[in-house]
Coordinates of C-alpha atoms in Angstrom, one line a residue:
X1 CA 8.9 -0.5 48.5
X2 CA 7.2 0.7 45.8
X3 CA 5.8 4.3 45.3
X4 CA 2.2 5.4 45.2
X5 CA 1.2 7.4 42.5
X6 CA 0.0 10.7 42.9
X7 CA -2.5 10.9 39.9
X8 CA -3.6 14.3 40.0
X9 CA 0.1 15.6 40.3
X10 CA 0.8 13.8 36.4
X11 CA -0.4 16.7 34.3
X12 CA 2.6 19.2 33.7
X13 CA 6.3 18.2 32.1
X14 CA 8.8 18.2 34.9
X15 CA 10.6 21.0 36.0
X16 CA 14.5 21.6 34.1
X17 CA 15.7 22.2 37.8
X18 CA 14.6 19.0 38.8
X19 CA 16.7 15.9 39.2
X20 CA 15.3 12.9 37.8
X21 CA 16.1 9.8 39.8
X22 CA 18.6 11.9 41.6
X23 CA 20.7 11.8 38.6
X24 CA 19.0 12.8 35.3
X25 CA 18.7 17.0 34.8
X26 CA 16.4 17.4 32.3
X27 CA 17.5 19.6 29.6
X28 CA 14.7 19.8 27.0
X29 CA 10.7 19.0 26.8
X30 CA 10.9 16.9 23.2
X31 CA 7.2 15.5 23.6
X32 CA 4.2 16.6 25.8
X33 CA 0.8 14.4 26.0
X34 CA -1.7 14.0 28.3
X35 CA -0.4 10.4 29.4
X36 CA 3.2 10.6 28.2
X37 CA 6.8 12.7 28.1
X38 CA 9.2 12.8 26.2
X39 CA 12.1 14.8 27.7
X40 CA 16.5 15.0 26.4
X41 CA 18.2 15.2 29.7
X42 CA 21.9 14.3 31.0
X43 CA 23.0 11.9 33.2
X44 CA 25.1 14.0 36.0
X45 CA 26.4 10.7 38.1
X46 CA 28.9 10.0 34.9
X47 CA 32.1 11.5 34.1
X48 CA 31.3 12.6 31.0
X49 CA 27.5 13.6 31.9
X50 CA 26.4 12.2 28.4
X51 CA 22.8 13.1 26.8
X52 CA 19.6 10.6 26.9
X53 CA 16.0 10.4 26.0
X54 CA 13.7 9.7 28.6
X55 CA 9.8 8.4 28.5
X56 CA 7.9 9.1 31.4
X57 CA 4.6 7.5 31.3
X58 CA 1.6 9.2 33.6
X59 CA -1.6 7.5 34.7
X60 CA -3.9 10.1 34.1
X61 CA -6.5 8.7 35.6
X62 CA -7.5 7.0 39.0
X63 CA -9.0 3.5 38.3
X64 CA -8.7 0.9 40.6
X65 CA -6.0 -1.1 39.8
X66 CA -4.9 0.5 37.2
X67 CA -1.8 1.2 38.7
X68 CA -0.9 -2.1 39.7
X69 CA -1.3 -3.5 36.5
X70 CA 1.0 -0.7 34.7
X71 CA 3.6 -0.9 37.0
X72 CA 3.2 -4.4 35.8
X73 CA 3.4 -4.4 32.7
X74 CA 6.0 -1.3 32.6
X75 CA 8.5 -3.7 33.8
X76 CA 7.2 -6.2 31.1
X77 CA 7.7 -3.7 28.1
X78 CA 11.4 -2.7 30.0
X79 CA 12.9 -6.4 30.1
X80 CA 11.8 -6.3 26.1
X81 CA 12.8 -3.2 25.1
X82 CA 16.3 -4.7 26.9
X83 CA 16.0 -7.2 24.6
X84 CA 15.7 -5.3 21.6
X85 CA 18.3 -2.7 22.7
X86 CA 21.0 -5.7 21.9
X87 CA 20.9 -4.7 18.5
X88 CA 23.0 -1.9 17.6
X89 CA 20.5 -0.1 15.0
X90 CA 18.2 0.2 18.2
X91 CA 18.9 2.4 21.2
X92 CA 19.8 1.2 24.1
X93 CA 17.7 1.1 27.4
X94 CA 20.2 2.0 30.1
X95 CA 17.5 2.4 33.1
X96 CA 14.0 2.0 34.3
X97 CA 12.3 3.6 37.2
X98 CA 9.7 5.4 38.8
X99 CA 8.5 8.0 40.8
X100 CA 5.6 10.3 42.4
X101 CA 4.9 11.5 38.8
X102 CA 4.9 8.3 36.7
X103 CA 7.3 6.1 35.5
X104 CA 10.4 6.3 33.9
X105 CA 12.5 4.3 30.7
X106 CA 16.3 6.1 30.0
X107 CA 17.6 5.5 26.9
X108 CA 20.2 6.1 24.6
X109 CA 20.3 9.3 22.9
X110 CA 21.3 8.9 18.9
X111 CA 22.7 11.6 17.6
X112 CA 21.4 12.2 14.4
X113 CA 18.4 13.4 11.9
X114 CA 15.3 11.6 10.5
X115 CA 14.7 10.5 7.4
X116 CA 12.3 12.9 6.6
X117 CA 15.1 15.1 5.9
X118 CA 16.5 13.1 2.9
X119 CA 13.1 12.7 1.4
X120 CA 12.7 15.7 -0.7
X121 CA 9.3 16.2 -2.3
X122 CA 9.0 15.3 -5.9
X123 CA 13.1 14.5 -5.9
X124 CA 12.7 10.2 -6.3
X125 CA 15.5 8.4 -5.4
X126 CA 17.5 6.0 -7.6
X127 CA 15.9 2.4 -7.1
X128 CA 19.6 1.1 -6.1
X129 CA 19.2 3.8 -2.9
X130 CA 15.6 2.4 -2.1
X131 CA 17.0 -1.0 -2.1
X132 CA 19.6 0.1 0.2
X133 CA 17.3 1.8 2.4
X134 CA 15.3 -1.2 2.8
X135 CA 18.1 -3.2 3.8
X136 CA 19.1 -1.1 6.2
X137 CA 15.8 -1.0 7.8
X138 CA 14.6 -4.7 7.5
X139 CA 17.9 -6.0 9.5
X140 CA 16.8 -4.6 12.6
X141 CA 13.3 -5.2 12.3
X142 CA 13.9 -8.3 11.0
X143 CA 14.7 -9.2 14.5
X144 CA 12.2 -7.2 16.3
X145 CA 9.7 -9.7 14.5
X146 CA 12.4 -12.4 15.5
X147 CA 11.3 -11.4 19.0
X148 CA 7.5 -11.7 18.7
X149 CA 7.4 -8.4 18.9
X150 CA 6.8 -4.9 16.1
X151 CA 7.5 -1.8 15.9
X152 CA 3.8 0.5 15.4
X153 CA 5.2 3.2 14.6
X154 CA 7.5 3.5 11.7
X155 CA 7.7 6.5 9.7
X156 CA 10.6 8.8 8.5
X157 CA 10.3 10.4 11.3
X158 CA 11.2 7.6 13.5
X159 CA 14.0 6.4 11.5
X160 CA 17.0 8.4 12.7
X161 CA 20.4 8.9 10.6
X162 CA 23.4 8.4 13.1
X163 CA 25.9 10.8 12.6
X164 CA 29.0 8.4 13.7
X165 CA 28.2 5.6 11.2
X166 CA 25.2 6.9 8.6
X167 CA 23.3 4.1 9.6
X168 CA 19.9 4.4 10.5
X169 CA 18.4 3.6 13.8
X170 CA 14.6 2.4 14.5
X171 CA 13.4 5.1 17.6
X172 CA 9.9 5.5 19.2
X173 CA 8.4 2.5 19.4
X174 CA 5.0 2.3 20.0
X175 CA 4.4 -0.5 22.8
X176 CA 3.9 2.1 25.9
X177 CA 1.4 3.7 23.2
X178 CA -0.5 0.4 23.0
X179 CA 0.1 -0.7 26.7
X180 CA -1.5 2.4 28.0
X181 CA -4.3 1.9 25.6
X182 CA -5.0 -1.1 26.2
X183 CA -5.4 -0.4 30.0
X184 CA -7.6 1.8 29.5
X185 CA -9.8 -0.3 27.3
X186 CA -9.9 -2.9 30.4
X187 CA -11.8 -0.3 32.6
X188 CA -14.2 0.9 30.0
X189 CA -12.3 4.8 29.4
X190 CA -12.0 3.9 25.5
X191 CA -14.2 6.4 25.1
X192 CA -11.5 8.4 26.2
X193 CA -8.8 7.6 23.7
X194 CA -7.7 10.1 21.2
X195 CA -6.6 7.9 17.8
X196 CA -3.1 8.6 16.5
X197 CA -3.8 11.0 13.2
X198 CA -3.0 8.6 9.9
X199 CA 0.0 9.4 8.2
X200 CA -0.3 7.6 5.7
X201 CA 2.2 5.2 6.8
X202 CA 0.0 3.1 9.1
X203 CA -1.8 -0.3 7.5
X204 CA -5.8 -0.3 7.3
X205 CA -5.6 -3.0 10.0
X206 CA -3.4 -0.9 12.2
X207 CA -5.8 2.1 11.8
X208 CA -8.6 -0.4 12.8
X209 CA -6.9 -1.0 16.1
X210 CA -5.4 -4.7 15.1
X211 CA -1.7 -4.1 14.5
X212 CA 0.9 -6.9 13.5
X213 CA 4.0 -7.9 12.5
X214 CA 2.7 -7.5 8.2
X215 CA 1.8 -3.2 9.6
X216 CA 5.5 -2.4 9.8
X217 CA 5.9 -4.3 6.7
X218 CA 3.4 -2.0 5.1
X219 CA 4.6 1.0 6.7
X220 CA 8.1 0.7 5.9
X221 CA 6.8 -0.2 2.3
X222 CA 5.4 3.1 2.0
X223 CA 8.3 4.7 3.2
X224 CA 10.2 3.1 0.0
X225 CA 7.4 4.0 -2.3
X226 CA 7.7 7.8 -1.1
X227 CA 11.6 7.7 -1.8
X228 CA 10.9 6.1 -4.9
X229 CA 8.4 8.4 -6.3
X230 CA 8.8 11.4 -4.2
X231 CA 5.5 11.3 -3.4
X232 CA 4.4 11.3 0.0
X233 CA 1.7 8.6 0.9
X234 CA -1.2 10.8 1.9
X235 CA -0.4 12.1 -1.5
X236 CA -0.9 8.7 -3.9
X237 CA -4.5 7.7 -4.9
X238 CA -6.2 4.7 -4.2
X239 CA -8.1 2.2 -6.4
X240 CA -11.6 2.5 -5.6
X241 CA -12.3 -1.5 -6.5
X242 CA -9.9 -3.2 -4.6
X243 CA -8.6 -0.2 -2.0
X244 CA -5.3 -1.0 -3.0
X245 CA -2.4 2.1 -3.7
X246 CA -2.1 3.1 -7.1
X247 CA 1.6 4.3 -7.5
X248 CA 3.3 2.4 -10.1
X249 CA 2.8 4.5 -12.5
X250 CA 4.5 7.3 -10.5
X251 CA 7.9 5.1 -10.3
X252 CA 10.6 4.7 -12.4
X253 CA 10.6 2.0 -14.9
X254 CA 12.5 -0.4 -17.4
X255 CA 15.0 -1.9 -15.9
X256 CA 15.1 -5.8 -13.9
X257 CA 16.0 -3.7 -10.4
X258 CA 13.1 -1.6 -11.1
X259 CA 10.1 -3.8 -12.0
X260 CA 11.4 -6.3 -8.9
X261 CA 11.4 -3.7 -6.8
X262 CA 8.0 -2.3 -7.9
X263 CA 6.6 -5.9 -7.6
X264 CA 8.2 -6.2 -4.0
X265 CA 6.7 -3.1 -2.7
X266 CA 3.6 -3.8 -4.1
X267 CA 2.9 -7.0 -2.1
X268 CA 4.3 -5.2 1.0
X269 CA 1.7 -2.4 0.5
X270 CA -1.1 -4.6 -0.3
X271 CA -4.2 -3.8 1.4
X272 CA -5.3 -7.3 2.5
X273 CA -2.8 -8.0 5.1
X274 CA -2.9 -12.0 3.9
X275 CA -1.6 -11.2 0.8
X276 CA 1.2 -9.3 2.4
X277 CA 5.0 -10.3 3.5
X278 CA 4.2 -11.5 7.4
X279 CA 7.5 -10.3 8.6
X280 CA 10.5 -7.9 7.6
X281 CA 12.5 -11.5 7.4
X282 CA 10.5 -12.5 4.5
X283 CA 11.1 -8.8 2.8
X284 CA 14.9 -8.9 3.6
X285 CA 15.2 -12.2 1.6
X286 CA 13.6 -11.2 -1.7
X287 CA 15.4 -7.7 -1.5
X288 CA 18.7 -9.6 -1.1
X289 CA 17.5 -12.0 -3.5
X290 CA 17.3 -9.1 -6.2
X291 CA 20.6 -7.9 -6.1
X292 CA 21.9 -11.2 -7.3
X293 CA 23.4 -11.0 -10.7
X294 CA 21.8 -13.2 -13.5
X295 CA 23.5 -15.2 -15.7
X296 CA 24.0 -13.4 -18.7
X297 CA 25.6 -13.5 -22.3
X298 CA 29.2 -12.3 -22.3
X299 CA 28.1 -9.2 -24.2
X300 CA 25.4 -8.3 -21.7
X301 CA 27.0 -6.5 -18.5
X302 CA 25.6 -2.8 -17.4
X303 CA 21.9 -1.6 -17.7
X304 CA 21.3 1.7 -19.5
X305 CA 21.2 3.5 -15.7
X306 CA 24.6 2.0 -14.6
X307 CA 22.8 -0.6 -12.7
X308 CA 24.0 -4.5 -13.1
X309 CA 20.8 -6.9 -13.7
X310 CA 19.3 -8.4 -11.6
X311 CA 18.2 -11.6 -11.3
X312 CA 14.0 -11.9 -12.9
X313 CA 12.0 -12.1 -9.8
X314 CA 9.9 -15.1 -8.7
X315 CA 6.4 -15.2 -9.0
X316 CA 6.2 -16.3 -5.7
X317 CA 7.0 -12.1 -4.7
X318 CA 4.1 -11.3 -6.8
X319 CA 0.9 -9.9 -5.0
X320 CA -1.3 -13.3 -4.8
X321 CA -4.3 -14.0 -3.2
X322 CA -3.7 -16.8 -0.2
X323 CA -5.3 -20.7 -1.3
X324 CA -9.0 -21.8 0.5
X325 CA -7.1 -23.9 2.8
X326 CA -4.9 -21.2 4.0
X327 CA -7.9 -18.9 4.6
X328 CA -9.4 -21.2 5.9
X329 CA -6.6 -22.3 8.7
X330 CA -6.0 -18.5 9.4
X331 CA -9.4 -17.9 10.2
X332 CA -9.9 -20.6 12.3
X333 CA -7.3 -19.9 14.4
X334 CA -8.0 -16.7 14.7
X335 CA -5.6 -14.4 12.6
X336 CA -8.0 -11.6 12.1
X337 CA -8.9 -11.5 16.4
X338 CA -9.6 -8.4 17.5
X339 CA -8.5 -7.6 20.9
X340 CA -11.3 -5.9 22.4
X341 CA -12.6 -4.7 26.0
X342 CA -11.9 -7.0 29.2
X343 CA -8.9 -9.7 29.4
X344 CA -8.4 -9.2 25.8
X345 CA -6.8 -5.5 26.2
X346 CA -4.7 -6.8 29.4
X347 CA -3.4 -9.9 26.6
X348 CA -2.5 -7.2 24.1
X349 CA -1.1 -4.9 26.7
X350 CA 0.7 -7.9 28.0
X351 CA 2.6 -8.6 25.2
X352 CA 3.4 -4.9 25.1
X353 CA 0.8 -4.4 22.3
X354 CA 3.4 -6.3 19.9
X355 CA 1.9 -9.0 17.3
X356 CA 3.2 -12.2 17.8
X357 CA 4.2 -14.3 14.3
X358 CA 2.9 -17.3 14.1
X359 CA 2.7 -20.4 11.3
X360 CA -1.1 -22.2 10.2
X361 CA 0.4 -25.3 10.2
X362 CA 2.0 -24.7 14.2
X363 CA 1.4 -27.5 16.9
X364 CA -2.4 -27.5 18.7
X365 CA -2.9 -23.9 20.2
X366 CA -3.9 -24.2 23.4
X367 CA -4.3 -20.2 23.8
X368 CA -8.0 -19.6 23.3
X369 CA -8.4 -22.0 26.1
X370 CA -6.5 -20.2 28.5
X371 CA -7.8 -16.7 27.5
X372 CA -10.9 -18.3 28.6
X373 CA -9.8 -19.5 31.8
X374 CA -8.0 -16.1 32.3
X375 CA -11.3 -14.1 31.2
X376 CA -13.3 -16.0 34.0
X377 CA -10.2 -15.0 36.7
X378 CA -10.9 -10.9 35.6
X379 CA -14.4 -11.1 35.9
X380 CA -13.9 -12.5 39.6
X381 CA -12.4 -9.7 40.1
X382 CA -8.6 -11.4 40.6
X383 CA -7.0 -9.8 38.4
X384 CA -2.9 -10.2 39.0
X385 CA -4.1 -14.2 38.6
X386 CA -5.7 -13.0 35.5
X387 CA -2.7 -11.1 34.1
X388 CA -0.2 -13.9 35.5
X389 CA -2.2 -16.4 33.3
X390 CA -2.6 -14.9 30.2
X391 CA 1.5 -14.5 30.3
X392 CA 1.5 -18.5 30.2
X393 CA 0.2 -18.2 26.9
X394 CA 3.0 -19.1 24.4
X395 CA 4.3 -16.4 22.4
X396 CA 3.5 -18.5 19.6
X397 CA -0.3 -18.7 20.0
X398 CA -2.3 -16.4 17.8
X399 CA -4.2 -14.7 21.1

């Protein structure tokens, strides 16, 4: 049987005495919002009562069916954060539930420190670390994108180094962000919406409200540009033509390694999102790409900087500017939709707020039509048939 939510009893963290689930003693308030939790706590029903991090998620405010439709798609965002949590440079979800005051996602705790710590202002990194980095970080998003789903919110910050191994994990995702959002659109409170302060790491199409897979690209692009320079992002200017960063100048130069990597980052930081890498997959093969040696004369070996050559980079990983009948197919189909107020939010909340990837040259989409049929099932006021439709639409549709 499931629990009624008492709204007005949402607005204060929970108490350390209380037991969470009957098991879970919170030990520390890590985040407090108006619509969200963040608390470290230990699980007391195991031996070892080890440490966790647990979201709790709040409807704030009373609107009919609101709490139907998160409860909803709560469980959605659980069985694919599940999903996610199979690979082991993501934290695991070990439990989902929920209560009086909201509801509830356990997950593994990571011990370890952000990123932020090891990017010292005006101290750049070598460009054989920022290659590292980015492998390290485009294997496990590589298959969050494999998913059809993104991350939306990577930063240093949410990139945590575990202390057992010294590799870093991908934390805080920002589907329940989205998903709560997004509800709220559906009943007209957007008005009410505070925007997430920019960072500097977000993409101009992210900061618009239309996130995709190509945002984390961007972001974690700037995240290499800032190790690279030792710059932060908020610090580098921006050409006031095109809109584009203007940073090369601040990084390293003159070796192969370098200028690939400068040409790399610079398509994943481009400000059209067309131009961009679509997915972290796409990154991770020119980065690995890079690292190959070329073929060189017997007497050529080691670069100046210790670094072998690498192999001249394809014009293809140049910025470019996509062909007319590209363009053309995207728009058509609908690349640039925005997800606005009605069915549209449920769709993006549906989907946990995630992009999906998708190819022009894909079979017939069929999803416009049924956004349409689902749109005429909201505004008849059915809305679990409306919700239940729009999941038919394949995760390979560009709605």
């Amino acid at each position: 049987m499931m629990t009624s939510l008492l709204f007005a009893n949402a607005a204060n963290p929970v108490d350390a005495a209380t037991l969470l689930d009957g098991r879970y003693q919170v030990m520390e308030v890590l985040s407090n919002h108006s619509w969200e939790k963040t608390y470290l706590a230990q699980d007391t029903r195991r031996p070892s009562q080890p440490q966790c991090v647990i979201q709790q998620i709040q409807p704030v405010t009373p609107i009919p069916n609101y709490e139907d439709a998160i409860r909803h798609l709560f469980r959605r965002e659980a069985v694919l954060l599940e999903r996610l949590s199979e690979h082991p440079q993501i934290p695991q979800l070990l439990a989902c539930f929920e209560d009086e005051q909201g509801f509830y996602l356990v997950q593994e705790y990571v011990n370890g420190y952000p990123l932020s710590i090891e990017l010292a202002p005006d101290q750049p990194w070598h460009p054989q670390r920022v290659v590292q980095l980015l492998l390290e970080c485009l294997e496990p998003l590589a298959f969050v994108h494999d998913q059809g789903m993104r991350h939306g919110n990577l930063k240093p910050d949410n990139l945590l180094r575990r202390v057992s191994d010294e590799r870093l994990v991908l934390v805080n995702f920002d589907s329940l962000r989205q998903m709560h959002l997004s509800l709220l659109a559906l009943h007209n409170q957007g008005e009410t919406i505070v925007a997430a302060p920019n960072e500097g790491y977000q993409a101009p199409e992210q900061l618009q409200g239309m996130p995709r897979a190509a945002s984390d690209v961007y972001a974690l692009g700037m995240v290499a540009i800032q190790a690279l320079t030792g710059i932060h992002p908020l610090g580098l200017p921006r050409d006031p033509h095109v809109g584009d960063l203007v940073w090369q100048e601040d990084a390293p130069v003159g070796t192969d390694l370098r200028r690939n990597l400068t040409a790399i980052l610079s398509r994943m930081v481009a400000v059209d999102p067309n131009q961009r890498y679509q997915s972290a997959a796409e990154v991770l093969q020119d980065v690995s790409r890079i690292l190959q040696p070329a073929v060189s004369p017997p007497n050529a070996g080691v670069e100046p900087d210790g670094v072998f050559s690498a192999a001249p980079i394809a014009p293809s990983l140049l910025p470019h500017s996509p062909s007319e009948e590209v363009a053309d197919k995207l728009e058509s189909a609908g690349a640039t939709l925005l997800v606005g107020v009605g069915i549209g939010a449920v769709l993006s909340a549906t989907v946990g707020g995630y992009a999906v990837l998708v190819s022009p040259a894909a079979a017939v989409d069929q999803g416009n039509q049924i956004l349409e049929r689902a749109t005429r099932q909201y505004q008849s006021g059915q809305l679990p048939q409306a919700i239940s439709l729009a999941e038919s639409i394949p995760m390979t549709s560009q709605v």
